[in-house]
Short mmCIF file of C-alpha atoms and ligand atoms in Angstrom, two decimals:
data_model
loop_
_atom_site.label_atom_id
_atom_site.label_comp_id
_atom_site.label_asym_id
_atom_site.label_seq_id
_atom_site.Cartn_x
_atom_site.Cartn_y
_atom_site.Cartn_z
CA MET A 1 0.00 0.00 0.00
CA THR A 2 1.29 3.49 -0.81
CA ALA A 3 2.03 5.96 1.96
CA LEU A 4 -0.92 8.08 0.81
CA LEU A 5 -3.42 5.22 1.09
CA TYR A 6 -2.06 4.37 4.50
CA ALA A 7 -2.48 7.97 5.66
CA LEU A 8 -5.99 8.21 4.16
CA ARG A 9 -6.99 5.13 6.14
CA GLY A 10 -5.74 6.84 9.24
CA ALA A 11 -7.81 9.93 8.43
CA VAL A 12 -11.19 8.36 7.66
CA GLY A 13 -10.93 4.75 8.84
CA ALA A 14 -9.79 1.77 6.78
CA ALA A 15 -13.37 0.74 5.99
CA HIS A 16 -13.89 4.02 4.13
CA VAL A 17 -10.88 3.86 1.81
CA LEU A 18 -11.85 1.52 -1.00
CA GLY A 19 -8.97 0.47 -3.18
CA ASP A 20 -9.47 -3.13 -4.08
CA GLY A 21 -12.49 -4.76 -5.57
CA ASP A 22 -15.10 -3.48 -7.93
CA LEU A 23 -15.22 0.32 -7.97
CA ALA A 24 -17.17 0.51 -11.25
CA ALA A 25 -20.17 2.24 -9.65
CA TRP A 26 -17.95 5.20 -8.72
CA GLU A 27 -15.75 5.07 -11.81
CA THR A 28 -18.46 5.05 -14.47
CA ASP A 29 -20.63 8.09 -15.19
CA TRP A 30 -24.44 7.96 -15.36
CA ARG A 31 -24.52 7.89 -19.16
CA LYS A 32 -21.83 5.18 -19.21
CA ARG A 33 -19.85 7.38 -21.56
CA TYR A 34 -16.87 7.93 -19.26
CA ARG A 35 -15.16 5.07 -17.44
CA GLY A 36 -12.10 5.93 -15.35
CA ARG A 37 -9.94 4.18 -12.77
CA ALA A 38 -9.47 5.56 -9.25
CA LEU A 39 -6.43 5.13 -7.03
CA ALA A 40 -8.99 4.83 -4.24
CA VAL A 41 -12.51 5.85 -3.30
CA VAL A 42 -12.42 7.77 -0.01
CA ARG A 43 -15.58 8.36 1.99
CA PRO A 44 -15.11 10.98 4.74
CA ALA A 45 -17.98 11.54 7.19
CA SER A 46 -17.28 15.08 8.42
CA THR A 47 -15.88 18.40 7.27
CA ALA A 48 -12.74 17.78 9.33
CA GLU A 49 -12.23 14.43 7.58
CA VAL A 50 -12.70 16.06 4.16
CA ALA A 51 -10.09 18.66 5.11
CA ALA A 52 -7.69 15.93 6.22
CA VAL A 53 -8.16 14.03 2.94
CA VAL A 54 -7.57 17.17 0.86
CA ARG A 55 -4.44 18.07 2.87
CA LEU A 56 -3.03 14.56 2.43
CA CYS A 57 -3.69 14.56 -1.32
CA ALA A 58 -2.11 18.03 -1.61
CA ALA A 59 0.97 16.90 0.31
CA HIS A 60 1.38 13.93 -2.05
CA GLY A 61 0.59 15.96 -5.20
CA THR A 62 -2.34 13.65 -5.87
CA ALA A 63 -5.39 14.84 -7.82
CA LEU A 64 -8.81 14.55 -6.27
CA VAL A 65 -12.25 14.20 -7.88
CA PRO A 66 -15.25 15.13 -5.70
CA GLN A 67 -18.33 13.01 -6.31
CA GLY A 68 -21.86 13.23 -4.92
CA GLY A 69 -24.62 11.11 -6.44
CA ASN A 70 -22.72 10.60 -9.71
CA THR A 71 -25.73 11.64 -11.78
CA GLY A 72 -23.93 14.46 -13.61
CA LEU A 73 -24.24 14.34 -17.38
CA VAL A 74 -20.96 15.84 -18.60
CA GLY A 75 -18.34 13.39 -17.34
CA ALA A 76 -17.11 15.56 -14.45
CA SER A 77 -17.72 13.25 -11.50
CA VAL A 78 -15.53 10.26 -12.39
CA PRO A 79 -11.73 9.95 -12.36
CA ASP A 80 -9.67 9.78 -15.52
CA ALA A 81 -8.15 6.50 -16.72
CA SER A 82 -4.72 7.05 -15.12
CA GLY A 83 -5.46 5.18 -11.88
CA THR A 84 -3.73 8.01 -9.98
CA GLN A 85 -6.71 10.15 -8.88
CA VAL A 86 -8.46 9.86 -5.53
CA LEU A 87 -12.24 9.90 -5.73
CA LEU A 88 -13.73 11.75 -2.75
CA SER A 89 -17.31 10.58 -2.24
CA THR A 90 -19.46 12.92 -0.13
CA THR A 91 -22.32 10.51 0.50
CA ARG A 92 -21.49 10.05 4.21
CA LEU A 93 -21.80 13.83 4.78
CA ASN A 94 -25.54 13.46 5.07
CA ARG A 95 -26.82 15.34 8.10
CA VAL A 96 -29.42 18.07 8.18
CA ARG A 97 -27.66 20.44 10.58
CA ALA A 98 -30.41 22.99 11.24
CA ILE A 99 -33.74 24.32 10.05
CA ASP A 100 -34.57 27.94 10.86
CA THR A 101 -38.26 28.37 10.10
CA ASP A 102 -38.38 32.08 11.00
CA ASN A 103 -35.50 32.79 8.63
CA LEU A 104 -36.82 30.38 5.98
CA ALA A 105 -33.46 28.62 5.79
CA MET A 106 -31.90 25.22 6.38
CA THR A 107 -28.30 24.07 6.67
CA VAL A 108 -27.48 20.64 5.27
CA GLU A 109 -24.35 18.68 4.54
CA ALA A 110 -23.21 18.30 0.95
CA GLY A 111 -23.90 14.58 0.63
CA CYS A 112 -27.61 14.88 1.53
CA VAL A 113 -29.70 13.47 -1.29
CA LEU A 114 -31.91 16.17 -2.83
CA GLN A 115 -35.10 14.24 -2.12
CA ALA A 116 -34.15 13.98 1.57
CA VAL A 117 -33.57 17.75 1.67
CA GLN A 118 -36.99 18.36 0.10
CA GLN A 119 -38.56 15.98 2.65
CA ALA A 120 -36.82 17.59 5.63
CA ALA A 121 -38.14 20.98 4.51
CA ARG A 122 -41.64 19.54 4.05
CA ASP A 123 -41.50 17.97 7.52
CA ALA A 124 -40.90 21.49 8.85
CA GLY A 125 -43.93 22.74 6.89
CA LEU A 126 -41.80 24.47 4.24
CA LEU A 127 -40.73 24.03 0.63
CA PHE A 128 -37.26 23.51 -0.85
CA PRO A 129 -38.17 23.92 -4.51
CA LEU A 130 -35.17 22.51 -6.40
CA SER A 131 -36.57 19.55 -8.31
CA LEU A 132 -35.15 17.34 -11.07
CA ALA A 133 -35.60 13.81 -12.34
CA ALA A 134 -32.41 12.61 -10.60
CA GLU A 135 -33.55 13.90 -7.18
CA GLY A 136 -33.66 10.41 -5.65
CA SER A 137 -29.86 10.04 -6.11
CA CYS A 138 -28.22 13.43 -6.70
CA THR A 139 -26.80 15.33 -3.73
CA ILE A 140 -27.12 18.95 -2.75
CA GLY A 141 -23.33 19.36 -3.06
CA GLY A 142 -23.51 18.10 -6.65
CA ASN A 143 -26.51 20.31 -7.35
CA LEU A 144 -24.57 23.36 -6.18
CA ALA A 145 -21.31 22.34 -7.86
CA THR A 146 -23.22 22.10 -11.17
CA ASN A 147 -25.63 24.98 -10.42
CA ALA A 148 -28.47 22.59 -11.28
CA GLY A 149 -31.72 23.89 -12.76
CA GLY A 150 -34.65 21.52 -13.04
CA THR A 151 -38.36 22.06 -13.34
CA GLN A 152 -39.08 25.06 -11.06
CA VAL A 153 -36.43 27.56 -12.16
CA LEU A 154 -39.10 29.71 -13.75
CA ARG A 155 -40.45 30.62 -10.30
CA TYR A 156 -37.65 29.93 -7.79
CA GLY A 157 -34.40 30.16 -9.77
CA ASN A 158 -31.64 27.58 -10.11
CA ALA A 159 -29.42 26.15 -7.36
CA ARG A 160 -27.38 29.36 -7.19
CA GLU A 161 -30.43 31.44 -6.35
CA LEU A 162 -31.49 28.93 -3.69
CA CYS A 163 -28.22 29.08 -1.77
CA LEU A 164 -27.53 31.55 1.04
CA GLY A 165 -24.17 30.26 2.22
CA LEU A 166 -21.55 27.55 1.84
CA GLU A 167 -18.96 25.70 3.84
CA VAL A 168 -16.03 24.72 1.62
CA VAL A 169 -12.75 22.86 2.06
CA THR A 170 -10.19 24.73 -0.03
CA ALA A 171 -7.55 23.10 -2.22
CA GLN A 172 -5.09 23.64 0.66
CA GLY A 173 -7.33 21.74 3.07
CA GLU A 174 -8.54 24.80 4.99
CA VAL A 175 -12.19 25.14 5.97
CA TRP A 176 -14.03 28.28 4.82
CA ASP A 177 -17.17 28.70 6.91
CA GLY A 178 -19.43 30.83 4.77
CA LEU A 179 -22.65 29.37 6.14
CA GLY A 180 -25.39 31.64 7.47
CA GLY A 181 -28.82 32.73 6.49
CA LEU A 182 -28.26 36.32 5.36
CA ARG A 183 -30.28 37.68 2.46
CA LYS A 184 -28.00 40.73 2.34
CA ASP A 185 -24.23 40.73 2.79
CA ASN A 186 -22.21 43.21 0.75
CA THR A 187 -18.74 42.54 2.11
CA GLY A 188 -16.70 42.21 -1.04
CA TYR A 189 -16.29 39.46 -3.64
CA ASP A 190 -19.01 36.81 -3.49
CA LEU A 191 -16.96 33.70 -2.72
CA ARG A 192 -20.10 31.57 -2.55
CA ASP A 193 -20.88 32.38 -6.15
CA LEU A 194 -17.39 31.31 -7.21
CA PHE A 195 -17.86 27.79 -5.87
CA ILE A 196 -21.40 27.35 -7.21
CA GLY A 197 -21.11 25.92 -10.72
CA SER A 198 -17.37 25.28 -10.36
CA GLU A 199 -17.80 21.50 -10.88
CA GLY A 200 -15.40 20.49 -8.12
CA THR A 201 -12.49 22.43 -9.62
CA LEU A 202 -12.09 25.12 -6.91
CA GLY A 203 -12.94 23.46 -3.59
CA VAL A 204 -15.01 20.72 -1.96
CA ILE A 205 -18.42 21.93 -0.78
CA THR A 206 -19.13 20.30 2.58
CA ALA A 207 -22.36 22.06 3.64
CA ALA A 208 -24.81 24.69 2.46
CA THR A 209 -27.44 27.01 3.86
CA LEU A 210 -30.46 26.89 1.56
CA LYS A 211 -33.49 29.12 1.04
CA LEU A 212 -36.90 27.76 1.98
CA PHE A 213 -40.35 28.95 0.95
CA PRO A 214 -43.90 28.58 2.24
CA LEU A 215 -45.53 25.39 0.96
CA PRO A 216 -48.19 26.13 -1.67
CA ALA A 217 -51.75 25.23 -0.67
CA ALA A 218 -52.19 23.34 -3.95
CA THR A 219 -50.48 22.55 -7.23
CA MET A 220 -52.40 21.99 -10.45
CA THR A 221 -51.01 20.42 -13.62
CA ALA A 222 -52.25 20.42 -17.21
CA LEU A 223 -51.15 19.26 -20.64
CA ALA A 224 -51.83 21.34 -23.75
CA ALA A 225 -51.37 20.37 -27.40
CA CYS A 226 -49.88 23.06 -29.65
CA ALA A 227 -49.48 23.02 -33.42
CA SER A 228 -46.13 24.85 -33.42
CA LEU A 229 -43.32 26.15 -31.26
CA PRO A 230 -44.29 29.84 -31.70
CA ARG A 231 -47.70 28.88 -30.26
CA CYS A 232 -46.00 27.29 -27.23
CA VAL A 233 -44.07 30.54 -26.72
CA ALA A 234 -47.30 32.56 -27.02
CA LEU A 235 -48.94 30.21 -24.49
CA LEU A 236 -46.04 30.89 -22.10
CA ALA A 237 -46.65 34.65 -22.38
CA LEU A 238 -50.37 34.14 -21.71
CA ALA A 239 -49.67 31.83 -18.75
CA ARG A 240 -47.27 34.38 -17.24
CA GLU A 241 -49.81 37.14 -17.67
CA ARG A 242 -52.69 35.14 -16.13
CA ALA A 243 -50.90 33.07 -13.48
CA GLY A 244 -48.08 35.47 -12.52
CA PRO A 245 -45.74 34.00 -9.91
CA THR A 246 -48.01 30.97 -9.42
CA LEU A 247 -46.69 29.56 -12.72
CA THR A 248 -44.05 27.12 -11.44
CA GLY A 249 -43.60 24.79 -14.41
CA PHE A 250 -43.68 25.19 -18.18
CA GLU A 251 -42.16 22.23 -20.03
CA ALA A 252 -42.38 21.59 -23.78
CA MET A 253 -42.04 18.25 -25.57
CA ASN A 254 -41.95 17.78 -29.33
CA GLY A 255 -44.02 15.04 -31.01
CA PHE A 256 -41.06 12.71 -31.49
CA SER A 257 -40.02 12.79 -27.83
CA LEU A 258 -43.49 11.63 -26.76
CA ALA A 259 -43.57 9.10 -29.62
CA LEU A 260 -40.44 7.55 -28.11
CA VAL A 261 -42.18 7.38 -24.71
CA ARG A 262 -45.18 5.75 -26.42
CA ARG A 263 -42.89 3.21 -28.09
CA HIS A 264 -40.70 2.29 -25.12
CA LEU A 265 -42.98 2.95 -22.15
CA PRO A 266 -46.45 2.09 -23.47
CA GLN A 267 -47.73 1.60 -19.92
CA LEU A 268 -47.61 5.41 -19.40
CA ARG A 269 -51.00 6.76 -20.44
CA GLN A 270 -50.86 9.83 -22.66
CA PRO A 271 -54.01 11.90 -22.09
CA LEU A 272 -53.72 13.87 -25.36
CA ALA A 273 -53.51 12.65 -28.95
CA PRO A 274 -50.07 13.06 -30.62
CA ALA A 275 -49.38 16.69 -31.54
CA PRO A 276 -46.39 18.60 -32.95
CA TRP A 277 -45.82 19.98 -29.43
CA THR A 278 -47.22 19.20 -25.99
CA VAL A 279 -46.78 21.62 -23.10
CA LEU A 280 -46.92 20.70 -19.42
CA LEU A 281 -48.04 23.61 -17.22
CA GLU A 282 -47.94 23.65 -13.45
CA LEU A 283 -49.43 26.26 -11.10
CA SER A 284 -48.62 26.40 -7.38
CA ASP A 285 -51.27 28.35 -5.55
CA ALA A 286 -51.13 29.92 -2.10
CA GLU A 287 -54.94 29.98 -1.80
CA SER A 288 -56.60 26.65 -2.72
CA ALA A 289 -56.94 23.87 -5.30
CA ALA A 290 -60.22 25.42 -6.49
CA HIS A 291 -58.50 28.76 -7.08
CA ALA A 292 -55.61 27.13 -8.97
CA ARG A 293 -58.03 25.11 -11.11
CA GLY A 294 -60.05 28.26 -11.89
CA VAL A 295 -56.97 30.17 -13.08
CA LEU A 296 -55.64 27.23 -15.10
CA GLU A 297 -58.96 26.44 -16.81
CA ALA A 298 -59.59 30.09 -17.65
CA LEU A 299 -56.15 30.50 -19.16
CA LEU A 300 -56.50 27.32 -21.23
CA GLU A 301 -59.94 28.46 -22.44
CA THR A 302 -58.46 31.75 -23.65
CA ALA A 303 -55.61 29.82 -25.29
CA LEU A 304 -58.15 27.59 -27.11
CA GLU A 305 -60.15 30.64 -28.26
CA ARG A 306 -56.99 32.33 -29.56
CA GLY A 307 -55.95 29.18 -31.40
CA LEU A 308 -52.74 28.78 -29.38
CA VAL A 309 -53.84 25.38 -28.13
CA ASP A 310 -55.78 22.64 -29.95
CA ASP A 311 -56.59 20.43 -26.98
CA ALA A 312 -55.91 20.38 -23.24
CA ALA A 313 -56.33 18.16 -20.18
CA VAL A 314 -56.25 19.36 -16.56
CA ALA A 315 -55.24 16.72 -13.99
CA GLU A 316 -58.21 15.67 -11.86
CA SER A 317 -56.13 14.14 -9.09
CA ILE A 318 -52.61 14.05 -7.68
CA GLU A 319 -52.23 10.68 -9.41
CA GLN A 320 -53.08 12.18 -12.82
CA SER A 321 -50.72 15.07 -12.15
CA ARG A 322 -47.93 12.58 -11.38
CA THR A 323 -48.66 10.72 -14.61
CA MET A 324 -48.26 13.96 -16.57
CA TRP A 325 -44.90 14.63 -14.93
CA HIS A 326 -43.87 10.99 -15.52
CA LEU A 327 -44.39 11.52 -19.24
CA ARG A 328 -41.98 14.43 -19.19
CA GLU A 329 -39.47 12.68 -16.97
CA ALA A 330 -39.64 9.45 -19.01
CA ILE A 331 -38.20 11.10 -22.12
CA PRO A 332 -34.51 10.56 -21.14
CA LEU A 333 -35.29 6.91 -20.40
CA ALA A 334 -37.13 6.43 -23.70
CA GLN A 335 -34.19 8.03 -25.55
CA ALA A 336 -31.77 5.68 -23.83
CA GLU A 337 -33.94 2.70 -24.90
CA GLU A 338 -33.84 3.94 -28.49
CA GLY A 339 -30.04 4.09 -28.32
CA PRO A 340 -27.44 6.77 -27.63
CA ASN A 341 -28.02 10.15 -29.28
CA ILE A 342 -26.14 13.41 -29.71
CA LYS A 343 -27.21 15.58 -26.77
CA HIS A 344 -27.33 19.32 -26.31
CA ASP A 345 -28.42 21.19 -23.19
CA ILE A 346 -28.78 24.70 -24.57
CA ALA A 347 -30.17 28.02 -23.37
CA LEU A 348 -31.63 30.73 -25.58
CA PRO A 349 -33.61 33.90 -24.99
CA VAL A 350 -37.23 32.67 -25.08
CA SER A 351 -37.88 35.22 -27.83
CA ARG A 352 -35.29 33.52 -30.10
CA ILE A 353 -36.22 29.89 -29.53
CA ALA A 354 -38.65 29.51 -32.43
CA ALA A 355 -36.24 31.14 -34.91
CA PHE A 356 -33.37 28.99 -33.61
CA CYS A 357 -35.38 25.78 -34.03
CA ASP A 358 -36.66 26.75 -37.49
CA ALA A 359 -33.15 27.36 -38.78
CA THR A 360 -31.38 24.53 -36.95
CA ASP A 361 -34.01 21.82 -37.53
CA ALA A 362 -33.75 22.57 -41.27
CA ALA A 363 -29.94 22.65 -41.28
CA LEU A 364 -29.76 19.28 -39.50
CA ALA A 365 -32.36 17.71 -41.81
CA ARG A 366 -30.30 18.85 -44.82
CA ALA A 367 -26.95 17.70 -43.44
CA PHE A 368 -28.11 14.44 -41.81
CA PRO A 369 -31.11 13.18 -43.78
CA GLY A 370 -33.46 10.93 -41.82
CA SER A 371 -32.03 11.97 -38.43
CA ARG A 372 -34.72 12.40 -35.76
CA LEU A 373 -34.92 15.30 -33.33
CA VAL A 374 -35.80 14.74 -29.68
CA ASN A 375 -36.53 18.31 -28.62
CA PHE A 376 -37.89 18.91 -25.14
CA GLY A 377 -37.11 20.88 -22.02
CA HIS A 378 -37.73 23.74 -19.67
CA LEU A 379 -39.21 26.15 -22.22
CA GLY A 380 -40.17 28.59 -19.48
CA ASP A 381 -36.44 29.10 -18.81
CA GLY A 382 -35.42 29.09 -22.47
CA ASN A 383 -33.66 25.75 -21.90
CA LEU A 384 -33.97 22.98 -24.50
CA HIS A 385 -32.60 19.47 -24.54
CA TYR A 386 -32.06 19.40 -28.28
CA ASN A 387 -30.90 15.89 -29.13
CA LEU A 388 -30.33 14.18 -32.45
CA GLN A 389 -31.21 10.50 -32.79
CA ALA A 390 -29.83 8.33 -35.60
CA PRO A 391 -32.07 7.70 -38.62
CA GLU A 392 -34.30 4.64 -38.27
CA GLY A 393 -32.25 1.56 -39.17
CA VAL A 394 -28.83 3.21 -38.57
CA ALA A 395 -26.84 1.90 -35.57
CA PRO A 396 -27.01 4.71 -32.96
CA ALA A 397 -23.44 4.17 -31.76
CA ASP A 398 -22.09 4.48 -35.33
CA PHE A 399 -24.12 7.66 -35.92
CA LEU A 400 -22.81 9.16 -32.68
CA ARG A 401 -19.20 8.31 -33.46
CA GLU A 402 -19.29 9.48 -37.07
CA HIS A 403 -21.38 12.63 -36.78
CA GLU A 404 -21.15 14.05 -33.26
CA ALA A 405 -18.54 16.71 -34.06
CA ALA A 406 -20.33 17.87 -37.22
CA VAL A 407 -23.75 17.93 -35.51
CA ASN A 408 -22.31 19.88 -32.58
CA ALA A 409 -20.81 22.44 -34.95
CA VAL A 410 -24.21 23.04 -36.61
CA VAL A 411 -26.06 23.29 -33.29
CA TYR A 412 -23.54 25.36 -31.33
CA ASP A 413 -22.88 27.79 -34.22
CA ALA A 414 -26.64 28.42 -34.32
CA VAL A 415 -26.84 28.72 -30.51
CA VAL A 416 -24.14 31.39 -30.52
CA ALA A 417 -25.71 33.18 -33.49
CA HIS A 418 -29.00 33.40 -31.56
CA GLY A 419 -27.39 34.74 -28.37
CA GLY A 420 -27.54 31.43 -26.46
CA SER A 421 -25.35 29.24 -24.26
CA ILE A 422 -23.86 25.81 -25.04
CA SER A 423 -24.63 24.64 -21.49
CA ALA A 424 -27.84 25.68 -19.77
CA GLU A 425 -27.80 23.51 -16.66
CA HIS A 426 -25.61 20.39 -16.96
CA GLY A 427 -22.25 22.15 -16.93
CA ILE A 428 -19.06 21.67 -18.94
CA GLY A 429 -17.13 18.75 -17.40
CA ALA A 430 -15.05 16.73 -19.83
CA LEU A 431 -17.78 16.64 -22.47
CA LYS A 432 -17.83 20.33 -23.42
CA ARG A 433 -14.42 21.47 -22.24
CA ASP A 434 -12.99 21.95 -25.72
CA GLU A 435 -16.20 23.56 -26.93
CA LEU A 436 -16.00 26.05 -24.03
CA ALA A 437 -12.38 26.86 -24.88
CA ARG A 438 -13.44 27.55 -28.48
CA ARG A 439 -16.54 29.58 -27.74
CA LYS A 440 -16.09 31.50 -24.48
CA PRO A 441 -14.63 34.99 -25.02
CA PRO A 442 -10.84 34.95 -24.37
CA VAL A 443 -11.17 37.62 -21.67
CA ALA A 444 -13.67 35.46 -19.77
CA LEU A 445 -11.48 32.37 -20.15
CA SER A 446 -8.43 34.17 -18.87
CA MET A 447 -10.30 35.44 -15.79
CA MET A 448 -11.54 31.88 -15.14
CA ARG A 449 -7.98 30.53 -15.43
CA ALA A 450 -6.72 33.23 -13.06
CA ILE A 451 -9.33 32.20 -10.47
CA LYS A 452 -8.38 28.54 -10.83
CA GLN A 453 -4.69 29.38 -10.49
CA ALA A 454 -5.31 31.50 -7.39
CA LEU A 455 -7.46 28.95 -5.56
CA ASP A 456 -5.88 25.69 -6.75
CA PRO A 457 -2.32 26.53 -7.80
CA GLN A 458 -1.27 22.87 -7.86
CA GLY A 459 -4.19 22.05 -10.17
CA LEU A 460 -5.22 19.05 -8.08
CA LEU A 461 -8.99 19.57 -7.88
CA ASN A 462 -10.82 17.77 -10.70
CA PRO A 463 -8.08 18.43 -13.27
CA GLY A 464 -9.04 18.34 -16.93
CA ARG A 465 -12.64 19.25 -16.20
CA LEU A 466 -14.23 22.57 -17.16
CA LEU A 467 -10.95 24.35 -18.04
C1 FAD B 1 -32.23 11.54 -15.03
C2 FAD B 1 -31.47 12.81 -14.83
C3 FAD B 1 -32.13 14.02 -14.91
C4 FAD B 1 -31.45 15.22 -14.71
N1 FAD B 1 -32.16 16.36 -14.78
C5 FAD B 1 -31.53 17.53 -14.58
C6 FAD B 1 -32.26 18.76 -14.61
O1 FAD B 1 -33.46 18.80 -14.86
N2 FAD B 1 -31.56 19.88 -14.36
C7 FAD B 1 -30.22 19.88 -14.10
O2 FAD B 1 -29.64 20.93 -13.86
N3 FAD B 1 -29.52 18.75 -14.09
C8 FAD B 1 -30.13 17.58 -14.31
N4 FAD B 1 -29.40 16.42 -14.28
C9 FAD B 1 -27.93 16.51 -14.13
C10 FAD B 1 -27.51 17.14 -12.82
O3 FAD B 1 -26.34 17.90 -12.97
C11 FAD B 1 -27.28 16.22 -11.69
O4 FAD B 1 -28.31 15.28 -11.57
C12 FAD B 1 -26.99 16.80 -10.30
O5 FAD B 1 -27.05 18.19 -10.15
C13 FAD B 1 -25.61 16.37 -9.92
O6 FAD B 1 -25.59 16.01 -8.58
P1 FAD B 1 -24.70 14.77 -8.10
O7 FAD B 1 -24.73 14.77 -6.62
O8 FAD B 1 -25.12 13.53 -8.78
O9 FAD B 1 -23.26 15.23 -8.59
P2 FAD B 1 -22.13 14.37 -9.29
O10 FAD B 1 -22.63 13.82 -10.58
O11 FAD B 1 -21.57 13.42 -8.33
O12 FAD B 1 -21.07 15.50 -9.59
C14 FAD B 1 -21.32 16.52 -10.52
C15 FAD B 1 -20.19 17.55 -10.46
O13 FAD B 1 -20.18 18.17 -9.19
C16 FAD B 1 -18.94 17.96 -8.51
N5 FAD B 1 -19.27 17.76 -7.10
C17 FAD B 1 -20.16 16.87 -6.57
N6 FAD B 1 -20.24 17.05 -5.24
C18 FAD B 1 -19.39 18.06 -4.92
C19 FAD B 1 -19.03 18.71 -3.71
N7 FAD B 1 -19.57 18.37 -2.56
N8 FAD B 1 -18.13 19.71 -3.76
C20 FAD B 1 -17.57 20.09 -4.93
N9 FAD B 1 -17.87 19.51 -6.11
C21 FAD B 1 -18.77 18.52 -6.10
C22 FAD B 1 -18.31 16.77 -9.20
O14 FAD B 1 -16.91 16.80 -9.10
C23 FAD B 1 -18.80 16.97 -10.61
O15 FAD B 1 -18.00 17.93 -11.23
C24 FAD B 1 -30.05 15.20 -14.46
C25 FAD B 1 -29.39 13.99 -14.37
C26 FAD B 1 -30.06 12.80 -14.55
C27 FAD B 1 -29.32 11.52 -14.45
#
């Protein structure tokens, strides 16, 4: 055993330094696109243990990859293939430290699973609104390190906006206690904001103070069929106007994405007939279910009269509402069943989305005849998952290998031309690192490199990711 492994055992206990045996679950990313090899998987249980692990790795010049739930989608949470990197798993940092109901805040450790955080808030009669399909496995530390978005950004913002403070172990193994429930604190550079979205490259988040909200009295969900994307965008404007801040979800799914769900998950009932676009709307109402239903039905009636919507179904029960959300959340699964595709998680100004899709759908159809577009996402935030599936009968893996670079060039050139971003919510990781280097303005890149150099001069935290 190397001196480092010996010392790590001393720091966290031999049972929590895994070196032999099958480490595939930690070494393989969720999409099974990246498979690395770790020197060891280390599982500290406290901030002090994390600090000890980081100090030991720094003293040995050993790189360290933080990992939470390993549900990230850009290859940033697994080690590289060298067998020299230590994987630091945060899953034993899983305590809820405090809930302050008067201050609408809670402090939790980084390895808490998102669903457990939501539940702890609910048990205190409050809402933690971050919500995404991986919530049963992803951790709050991972959510913050990737600045996760999800389905309620429209109303509550993404992970960054839900965070009041952080506790971080620096690359030198010092503990920065930036926890606290302040809504206002103008005391210089915002260090918290530096670590949020840094994908484990600047420090290890060990705990966070999060914003809580009053629980809504009721939520109401509906599906609406639209003939075109501009009509979905017009429906969004109408929903904002009529529902105001009670509009908490606005998801759009193109016809092919729901056709894939129909093909691979036929047990999921689809309340509406196939349409070019289907929108899922959700209202969260402070008053009552009857009030929410009234607002939703009235807005859908106006949408039908104006020809924005051709058909609509309002959920009659919590069960029906869950089924509607399952349809949306099943799309990634249905895609995976169909075979790997070329994925893009892009952001655009809502006002440019229709023009972007018009131009880019046509360019892809010309360049890759027969290819099929799975286009769905958080339309209310201007965030699309714009994925290209191989033509029917073409092996998906071959299509991916042969055409990924060319497809990405078409999509990302169009994204930039329409004032968008190549990563809306999944981050950069290993997957988009080169794309970032090509497309981020040089001044921005050089400031990012200066920050990395200042905080992690040895370059030991998640090297090769992001920058
Ligand atoms: C089915 C599915 C649906 C998803 N839906 C969404 C969605 O709607 N919106 C969205 O934004 N994302 C979505 N994601 C991706 C999303 O980024 C992750 O699910 C989640 O935010 C990552 O959390 P994690 O704990 O799994 O982090 P990991 O995957 O373990 O790590 C992700 C990154 O964070 C770093 N990291 C993890 N923990 C820490 C820490 N404590 N300190 C420092 N760095 C750390 C890692 O090094 C890595 O760079 C989805 C993923 C899946 C599989």
